[in-house]
Amino acid sequence: GAQASRGFEVQQPQDKVSVTVGQTLTLTCTTSGDGPLGPLKWLKGWGDGNETVYDQTGSFSRVTRAVSESNTDFSIHIEDIQPEDAGTYYCVKFRKSLGRSDEVFQRGKGTVVSLYDAALVPSMAATAVVLCFLLFLSLFVAFCMYRRKRRGEAESQCLAGPAGTGSFSPIPLRCCAGTPSTTSEALDAETSHLPSQLSSKEDNNIHYADLQPLPAAPRHGRSPGTACSEYASVRVAAK
């Protein structure tokens, strides 16, 4: 019997288990080899303050065997878990002793059972959703600001480009009679072609001139590059 007990081993693979209040807890324990005579029990805690959760010879209202009548699988189910059920559970093999109480022969490494409130799960999910929304919103705002900045830079480059190349430079207009050196001389040359009676009434009449560039036509006595203009005069009564 002693030689056969040397190959005996208690296997308790669960290190930690987390369950919700009201759920059913499953604790796993198996044995291998032939052990000595004696019961196998589940204890909560270790030492003088331990509590027997399951015993092969006892009856427990919330605890049942996962595989009934098995000699190697001693896993159990604990129904309706409550906060006071949190703790460390040990699968323990005992050996009978003549005239004395059963002695501990071998025990498992222990399983730590912790509980969490089911009401916290929705709140945590809602918090995660809010955080994801805020992150998405901040990224969207940053993207919009980046697009606006790039658009402003592109518009400033478009406005600065034609001005730098001279695309919007004013086109000089020259009269067929000649090129006045100053603006006053050009006005004098234009008003000299008007009838004399109009010039005498400058205070009462307003003249509008529309100057449009005409295609260049070859003429003698005019320097290359000069262009004629079309002149129109409209007289209206001044108010």
mmCIF file of C-alpha atoms in Angstrom:
data_model
loop_
_atom_site.group_PDB
_atom_site.id
_atom_site.type_symbol
_atom_site.label_atom_id
_atom_site.label_comp_id
_atom_site.label_asym_id
_atom_site.label_seq_id
_atom_site.Cartn_x
_atom_site.Cartn_y
_atom_site.Cartn_z
ATOM 1 C CA GLY A 1 0.000 0.000 0.000
ATOM 2 C CA ALA A 2 2.812 2.397 0.827
ATOM 3 C CA GLN A 3 4.533 1.602 -2.469
ATOM 4 C CA ALA A 4 1.318 2.232 -4.419
ATOM 5 C CA SER A 5 0.802 5.576 -2.658
ATOM 6 C CA ARG A 6 4.076 6.849 -4.033
ATOM 7 C CA GLY A 7 2.545 7.305 -7.517
ATOM 8 C CA PHE A 8 -0.477 9.168 -6.200
ATOM 9 C CA GLU A 9 -0.885 12.826 -7.157
ATOM 10 C CA VAL A 10 -3.563 15.484 -6.636
ATOM 11 C CA GLN A 11 -3.894 17.760 -9.665
ATOM 12 C CA GLN A 12 -5.608 21.135 -9.185
ATOM 13 C CA PRO A 13 -4.961 23.050 -12.448
ATOM 14 C CA GLN A 14 -6.937 26.248 -11.750
ATOM 15 C CA ASP A 15 -4.855 29.048 -10.274
ATOM 16 C CA LYS A 16 -7.513 31.798 -10.285
ATOM 17 C CA VAL A 17 -11.229 31.857 -11.079
ATOM 18 C CA SER A 18 -13.488 34.940 -11.312
ATOM 19 C CA VAL A 19 -17.273 34.625 -11.228
ATOM 20 C CA THR A 20 -20.296 36.880 -10.885
ATOM 21 C CA VAL A 21 -22.535 36.856 -7.847
ATOM 22 C CA GLY A 22 -25.299 34.295 -8.362
ATOM 23 C CA GLN A 23 -23.418 32.182 -10.899
ATOM 24 C CA THR A 24 -22.262 28.573 -10.497
ATOM 25 C CA LEU A 25 -18.588 28.048 -9.698
ATOM 26 C CA THR A 26 -16.755 24.983 -11.004
ATOM 27 C CA LEU A 27 -13.598 23.831 -9.201
ATOM 28 C CA THR A 28 -11.489 21.197 -10.946
ATOM 29 C CA CYS A 29 -9.539 18.453 -9.190
ATOM 30 C CA THR A 30 -8.330 15.056 -10.441
ATOM 31 C CA THR A 31 -6.132 12.351 -9.001
ATOM 32 C CA SER A 32 -3.725 9.896 -10.576
ATOM 33 C CA GLY A 33 -2.374 6.645 -9.195
ATOM 34 C CA ASP A 34 -3.585 4.656 -6.219
ATOM 35 C CA GLY A 35 -3.825 6.548 -2.966
ATOM 36 C CA PRO A 36 -4.229 5.319 0.615
ATOM 37 C CA LEU A 37 -7.578 4.678 2.201
ATOM 38 C CA GLY A 38 -9.276 7.873 3.176
ATOM 39 C CA PRO A 39 -11.673 10.535 1.853
ATOM 40 C CA LEU A 40 -10.987 13.420 -0.496
ATOM 41 C CA LYS A 41 -12.323 16.793 0.596
ATOM 42 C CA TRP A 42 -12.563 20.359 -0.615
ATOM 43 C CA LEU A 43 -11.483 22.931 1.977
ATOM 44 C CA LYS A 44 -11.821 26.705 1.902
ATOM 45 C CA GLY A 45 -8.735 28.218 3.456
ATOM 46 C CA TRP A 46 -5.893 26.429 5.164
ATOM 47 C CA GLY A 47 -4.941 26.045 8.782
ATOM 48 C CA ASP A 48 -7.094 26.256 11.876
ATOM 49 C CA GLY A 49 -9.677 28.504 10.187
ATOM 50 C CA ASN A 50 -10.399 26.249 7.214
ATOM 51 C CA GLU A 51 -13.944 25.281 6.228
ATOM 52 C CA THR A 52 -15.040 21.993 4.697
ATOM 53 C CA VAL A 53 -16.862 22.756 1.442
ATOM 54 C CA TYR A 54 -17.280 19.177 0.225
ATOM 55 C CA ASP A 55 -16.762 15.757 1.776
ATOM 56 C CA GLN A 56 -17.449 12.391 0.158
ATOM 57 C CA THR A 57 -19.297 11.231 3.206
ATOM 58 C CA GLY A 58 -21.301 14.418 3.842
ATOM 59 C CA SER A 59 -24.174 16.299 2.196
ATOM 60 C CA PHE A 60 -23.961 19.929 1.104
ATOM 61 C CA SER A 61 -26.905 21.897 -0.274
ATOM 62 C CA ARG A 62 -25.108 24.026 -2.883
ATOM 63 C CA VAL A 63 -22.266 21.647 -3.797
ATOM 64 C CA THR A 64 -22.475 18.732 -6.233
ATOM 65 C CA ARG A 65 -19.950 16.483 -7.943
ATOM 66 C CA ALA A 66 -19.226 17.310 -11.593
ATOM 67 C CA VAL A 67 -18.711 13.597 -12.355
ATOM 68 C CA SER A 68 -20.584 11.513 -9.837
ATOM 69 C CA GLU A 69 -19.204 8.190 -8.604
ATOM 70 C CA SER A 70 -15.787 8.855 -10.203
ATOM 71 C CA ASN A 71 -12.647 7.642 -8.416
ATOM 72 C CA THR A 72 -10.304 10.041 -10.240
ATOM 73 C CA ASP A 73 -12.350 13.193 -10.998
ATOM 74 C CA PHE A 74 -13.350 15.118 -7.885
ATOM 75 C CA SER A 75 -14.380 18.392 -9.556
ATOM 76 C CA ILE A 76 -17.341 20.134 -7.916
ATOM 77 C CA HIS A 77 -20.016 22.741 -8.728
ATOM 78 C CA ILE A 78 -20.930 25.435 -6.188
ATOM 79 C CA GLU A 79 -24.270 27.061 -7.020
ATOM 80 C CA ASP A 80 -25.449 30.615 -6.285
ATOM 81 C CA ILE A 81 -22.062 32.086 -5.466
ATOM 82 C CA GLN A 82 -22.164 34.892 -2.889
ATOM 83 C CA PRO A 83 -19.533 37.482 -1.871
ATOM 84 C CA GLU A 84 -18.654 35.478 1.243
ATOM 85 C CA ASP A 85 -17.644 32.545 -0.984
ATOM 86 C CA ALA A 86 -14.519 34.382 -2.150
ATOM 87 C CA GLY A 87 -11.292 32.760 -0.962
ATOM 88 C CA THR A 88 -8.778 30.002 -1.703
ATOM 89 C CA TYR A 89 -10.026 26.455 -2.187
ATOM 90 C CA TYR A 90 -7.897 23.310 -1.752
ATOM 91 C CA CYS A 91 -8.490 19.784 -2.986
ATOM 92 C CA VAL A 92 -7.109 17.547 -0.177
ATOM 93 C CA LYS A 93 -6.572 13.787 0.039
ATOM 94 C CA PHE A 94 -6.749 12.390 3.567
ATOM 95 C CA ARG A 95 -5.394 9.123 4.966
ATOM 96 C CA LYS A 96 -7.184 7.141 7.622
ATOM 97 C CA SER A 97 -5.364 6.624 10.878
ATOM 98 C CA LEU A 98 -6.291 4.061 13.542
ATOM 99 C CA GLY A 99 -7.622 5.618 16.698
ATOM 100 C CA ARG A 100 -7.058 9.146 15.406
ATOM 101 C CA SER A 101 -8.685 11.589 12.991
ATOM 102 C CA ASP A 102 -7.831 11.453 9.315
ATOM 103 C CA GLU A 103 -4.442 12.841 8.412
ATOM 104 C CA VAL A 104 -3.639 15.045 5.399
ATOM 105 C CA PHE A 105 -1.885 12.911 2.833
ATOM 106 C CA GLN A 106 -1.617 15.331 -0.117
ATOM 107 C CA ARG A 107 -3.271 18.543 -1.259
ATOM 108 C CA GLY A 108 -3.553 20.571 -4.426
ATOM 109 C CA LYS A 109 -1.859 23.923 -4.976
ATOM 110 C CA GLY A 110 -5.089 25.852 -4.358
ATOM 111 C CA THR A 111 -7.520 27.897 -6.485
ATOM 112 C CA VAL A 112 -8.146 31.575 -5.705
ATOM 113 C CA VAL A 113 -11.808 32.479 -6.235
ATOM 114 C CA SER A 114 -12.731 36.149 -6.706
ATOM 115 C CA LEU A 115 -16.110 37.755 -7.396
ATOM 116 C CA TYR A 116 -17.103 40.850 -9.346
ATOM 117 C CA ASP A 117 -20.360 42.710 -9.484
ATOM 118 C CA ALA A 118 -22.345 42.132 -12.687
ATOM 119 C CA ALA A 119 -23.639 45.736 -12.542
ATOM 120 C CA LEU A 120 -20.112 46.993 -13.162
ATOM 121 C CA VAL A 121 -19.906 45.295 -16.562
ATOM 122 C CA PRO A 122 -22.469 47.548 -18.349
ATOM 123 C CA SER A 123 -20.995 50.658 -16.749
ATOM 124 C CA MET A 124 -17.509 49.669 -17.879
ATOM 125 C CA ALA A 125 -18.815 49.020 -21.390
ATOM 126 C CA ALA A 126 -20.552 52.410 -21.437
ATOM 127 C CA THR A 127 -17.361 54.095 -20.265
ATOM 128 C CA ALA A 128 -15.393 52.380 -23.023
ATOM 129 C CA VAL A 129 -17.957 53.529 -25.626
ATOM 130 C CA VAL A 130 -17.767 57.132 -24.393
ATOM 131 C CA LEU A 131 -13.977 57.090 -24.464
ATOM 132 C CA CYS A 132 -13.966 55.695 -28.004
ATOM 133 C CA PHE A 133 -16.436 58.390 -29.116
ATOM 134 C CA LEU A 134 -14.340 61.165 -27.578
ATOM 135 C CA LEU A 135 -11.222 59.773 -29.241
ATOM 136 C CA PHE A 136 -12.977 59.632 -32.619
ATOM 137 C CA LEU A 137 -14.310 63.181 -32.159
ATOM 138 C CA SER A 138 -10.875 64.560 -31.307
ATOM 139 C CA LEU A 139 -9.371 62.842 -34.347
ATOM 140 C CA PHE A 140 -12.151 64.240 -36.567
ATOM 141 C CA VAL A 141 -11.614 67.789 -35.280
ATOM 142 C CA ALA A 142 -7.868 67.494 -35.788
ATOM 143 C CA PHE A 143 -8.423 66.246 -39.338
ATOM 144 C CA CYS A 144 -10.786 69.146 -40.129
ATOM 145 C CA MET A 145 -8.288 71.681 -38.798
ATOM 146 C CA TYR A 146 -5.544 70.093 -40.867
ATOM 147 C CA ARG A 147 -7.698 70.210 -44.024
ATOM 148 C CA ARG A 148 -8.587 73.863 -43.390
ATOM 149 C CA LYS A 149 -4.954 74.773 -42.868
ATOM 150 C CA ARG A 150 -3.892 73.046 -46.059
ATOM 151 C CA ARG A 151 -6.730 74.691 -48.001
ATOM 152 C CA GLY A 152 -5.710 78.128 -46.689
ATOM 153 C CA GLU A 153 -2.109 77.549 -47.752
ATOM 154 C CA ALA A 154 -3.237 76.452 -51.212
ATOM 155 C CA GLU A 155 -5.445 79.528 -51.643
ATOM 156 C CA SER A 156 -2.667 81.885 -50.553
ATOM 157 C CA GLN A 157 -0.313 80.266 -53.051
ATOM 158 C CA CYS A 158 -2.904 80.651 -55.834
ATOM 159 C CA LEU A 159 -3.358 84.348 -55.042
ATOM 160 C CA ALA A 160 0.343 85.002 -54.723
ATOM 161 C CA GLY A 161 1.258 83.106 -57.897
ATOM 162 C CA PRO A 162 -0.403 85.309 -60.562
ATOM 163 C CA ALA A 163 0.695 88.489 -58.802
ATOM 164 C CA GLY A 164 4.265 87.288 -58.858
ATOM 165 C CA THR A 165 4.176 86.383 -62.529
ATOM 166 C CA GLY A 166 2.414 89.573 -63.571
ATOM 167 C CA SER A 167 -0.771 87.951 -64.896
ATOM 168 C CA PHE A 168 -2.911 90.705 -63.379
ATOM 169 C CA SER A 169 -0.659 93.584 -64.390
ATOM 170 C CA PRO A 170 -2.585 96.493 -65.935
ATOM 171 C CA ILE A 171 -2.460 96.682 -69.754
ATOM 172 C CA PRO A 172 -1.215 100.055 -70.949
ATOM 173 C CA LEU A 173 -3.566 101.686 -73.474
ATOM 174 C CA ARG A 174 -2.244 104.156 -75.984
ATOM 175 C CA CYS A 175 -4.105 106.576 -78.206
ATOM 176 C CA CYS A 176 -3.630 106.591 -81.966
ATOM 177 C CA ALA A 177 -2.635 110.227 -81.871
ATOM 178 C CA GLY A 178 0.335 109.491 -79.638
ATOM 179 C CA THR A 179 1.406 108.350 -76.186
ATOM 180 C CA PRO A 180 0.965 111.040 -73.517
ATOM 181 C CA SER A 181 3.638 111.192 -70.914
ATOM 182 C CA THR A 182 1.257 111.931 -68.049
ATOM 183 C CA THR A 183 -2.389 111.317 -67.214
ATOM 184 C CA SER A 184 -3.276 115.008 -67.553
ATOM 185 C CA GLU A 185 -1.833 115.123 -71.032
ATOM 186 C CA ALA A 186 -3.866 112.069 -72.040
ATOM 187 C CA LEU A 187 -7.044 113.695 -70.786
ATOM 188 C CA ASP A 188 -6.222 116.884 -72.638
ATOM 189 C CA ALA A 189 -5.642 114.956 -75.855
ATOM 190 C CA GLU A 190 -8.935 113.133 -75.461
ATOM 191 C CA THR A 191 -10.997 116.219 -74.674
ATOM 192 C CA SER A 192 -9.456 118.107 -77.612
ATOM 193 C CA HIS A 193 -11.501 115.950 -80.029
ATOM 194 C CA LEU A 194 -14.793 116.862 -78.348
ATOM 195 C CA PRO A 195 -16.972 119.643 -79.748
ATOM 196 C CA SER A 196 -16.306 123.106 -78.373
ATOM 197 C CA GLN A 197 -19.799 123.499 -77.018
ATOM 198 C CA LEU A 198 -19.324 120.435 -74.836
ATOM 199 C CA SER A 199 -16.096 121.666 -73.293
ATOM 200 C CA SER A 200 -17.788 124.910 -72.312
ATOM 201 C CA LYS A 201 -20.333 122.976 -70.262
ATOM 202 C CA GLU A 202 -17.976 120.725 -68.318
ATOM 203 C CA ASP A 203 -19.497 121.811 -65.064
ATOM 204 C CA ASN A 204 -22.965 120.601 -66.056
ATOM 205 C CA ASN A 205 -22.148 117.421 -67.981
ATOM 206 C CA ILE A 206 -20.418 114.138 -67.085
ATOM 207 C CA HIS A 207 -18.414 112.265 -69.716
ATOM 208 C CA TYR A 208 -17.802 108.517 -69.615
ATOM 209 C CA ALA A 209 -15.012 106.984 -71.646
ATOM 210 C CA ASP A 210 -14.745 103.278 -72.389
ATOM 211 C CA LEU A 211 -11.256 102.299 -73.516
ATOM 212 C CA GLN A 212 -10.874 98.853 -75.059
ATOM 213 C CA PRO A 213 -7.639 97.502 -76.598
ATOM 214 C CA LEU A 214 -7.866 96.966 -80.360
ATOM 215 C CA PRO A 215 -5.845 94.553 -82.469
ATOM 216 C CA ALA A 216 -2.614 96.018 -83.663
ATOM 217 C CA ALA A 217 -2.732 97.261 -87.283
ATOM 218 C CA PRO A 218 0.288 98.340 -89.325
ATOM 219 C CA ARG A 219 0.478 102.113 -89.742
ATOM 220 C CA HIS A 220 3.238 104.360 -90.889
ATOM 221 C CA GLY A 221 4.772 106.701 -88.443
ATOM 222 C CA ARG A 222 3.892 104.656 -85.314
ATOM 223 C CA SER A 223 6.385 102.788 -83.210
ATOM 224 C CA PRO A 224 6.074 98.998 -82.953
ATOM 225 C CA GLY A 225 4.135 97.675 -80.008
ATOM 226 C CA THR A 226 1.638 100.570 -79.784
ATOM 227 C CA ALA A 227 -2.081 99.784 -80.068
ATOM 228 C CA CYS A 228 -5.040 101.990 -80.930
ATOM 229 C CA SER A 229 -8.048 102.315 -78.648
ATOM 230 C CA GLU A 230 -11.725 102.802 -79.269
ATOM 231 C CA TYR A 231 -13.119 105.943 -77.775
ATOM 232 C CA ALA A 232 -16.740 106.537 -76.847
ATOM 233 C CA SER A 233 -18.282 109.528 -75.077
ATOM 234 C CA VAL A 234 -21.634 109.596 -73.359
ATOM 235 C CA ARG A 235 -23.158 112.841 -72.081
ATOM 236 C CA VAL A 236 -25.615 112.789 -69.232
ATOM 237 C CA ALA A 237 -27.042 115.549 -67.143
ATOM 238 C CA ALA A 238 -25.381 115.948 -63.770
ATOM 239 C CA LYS A 239 -27.651 115.869 -60.697
#
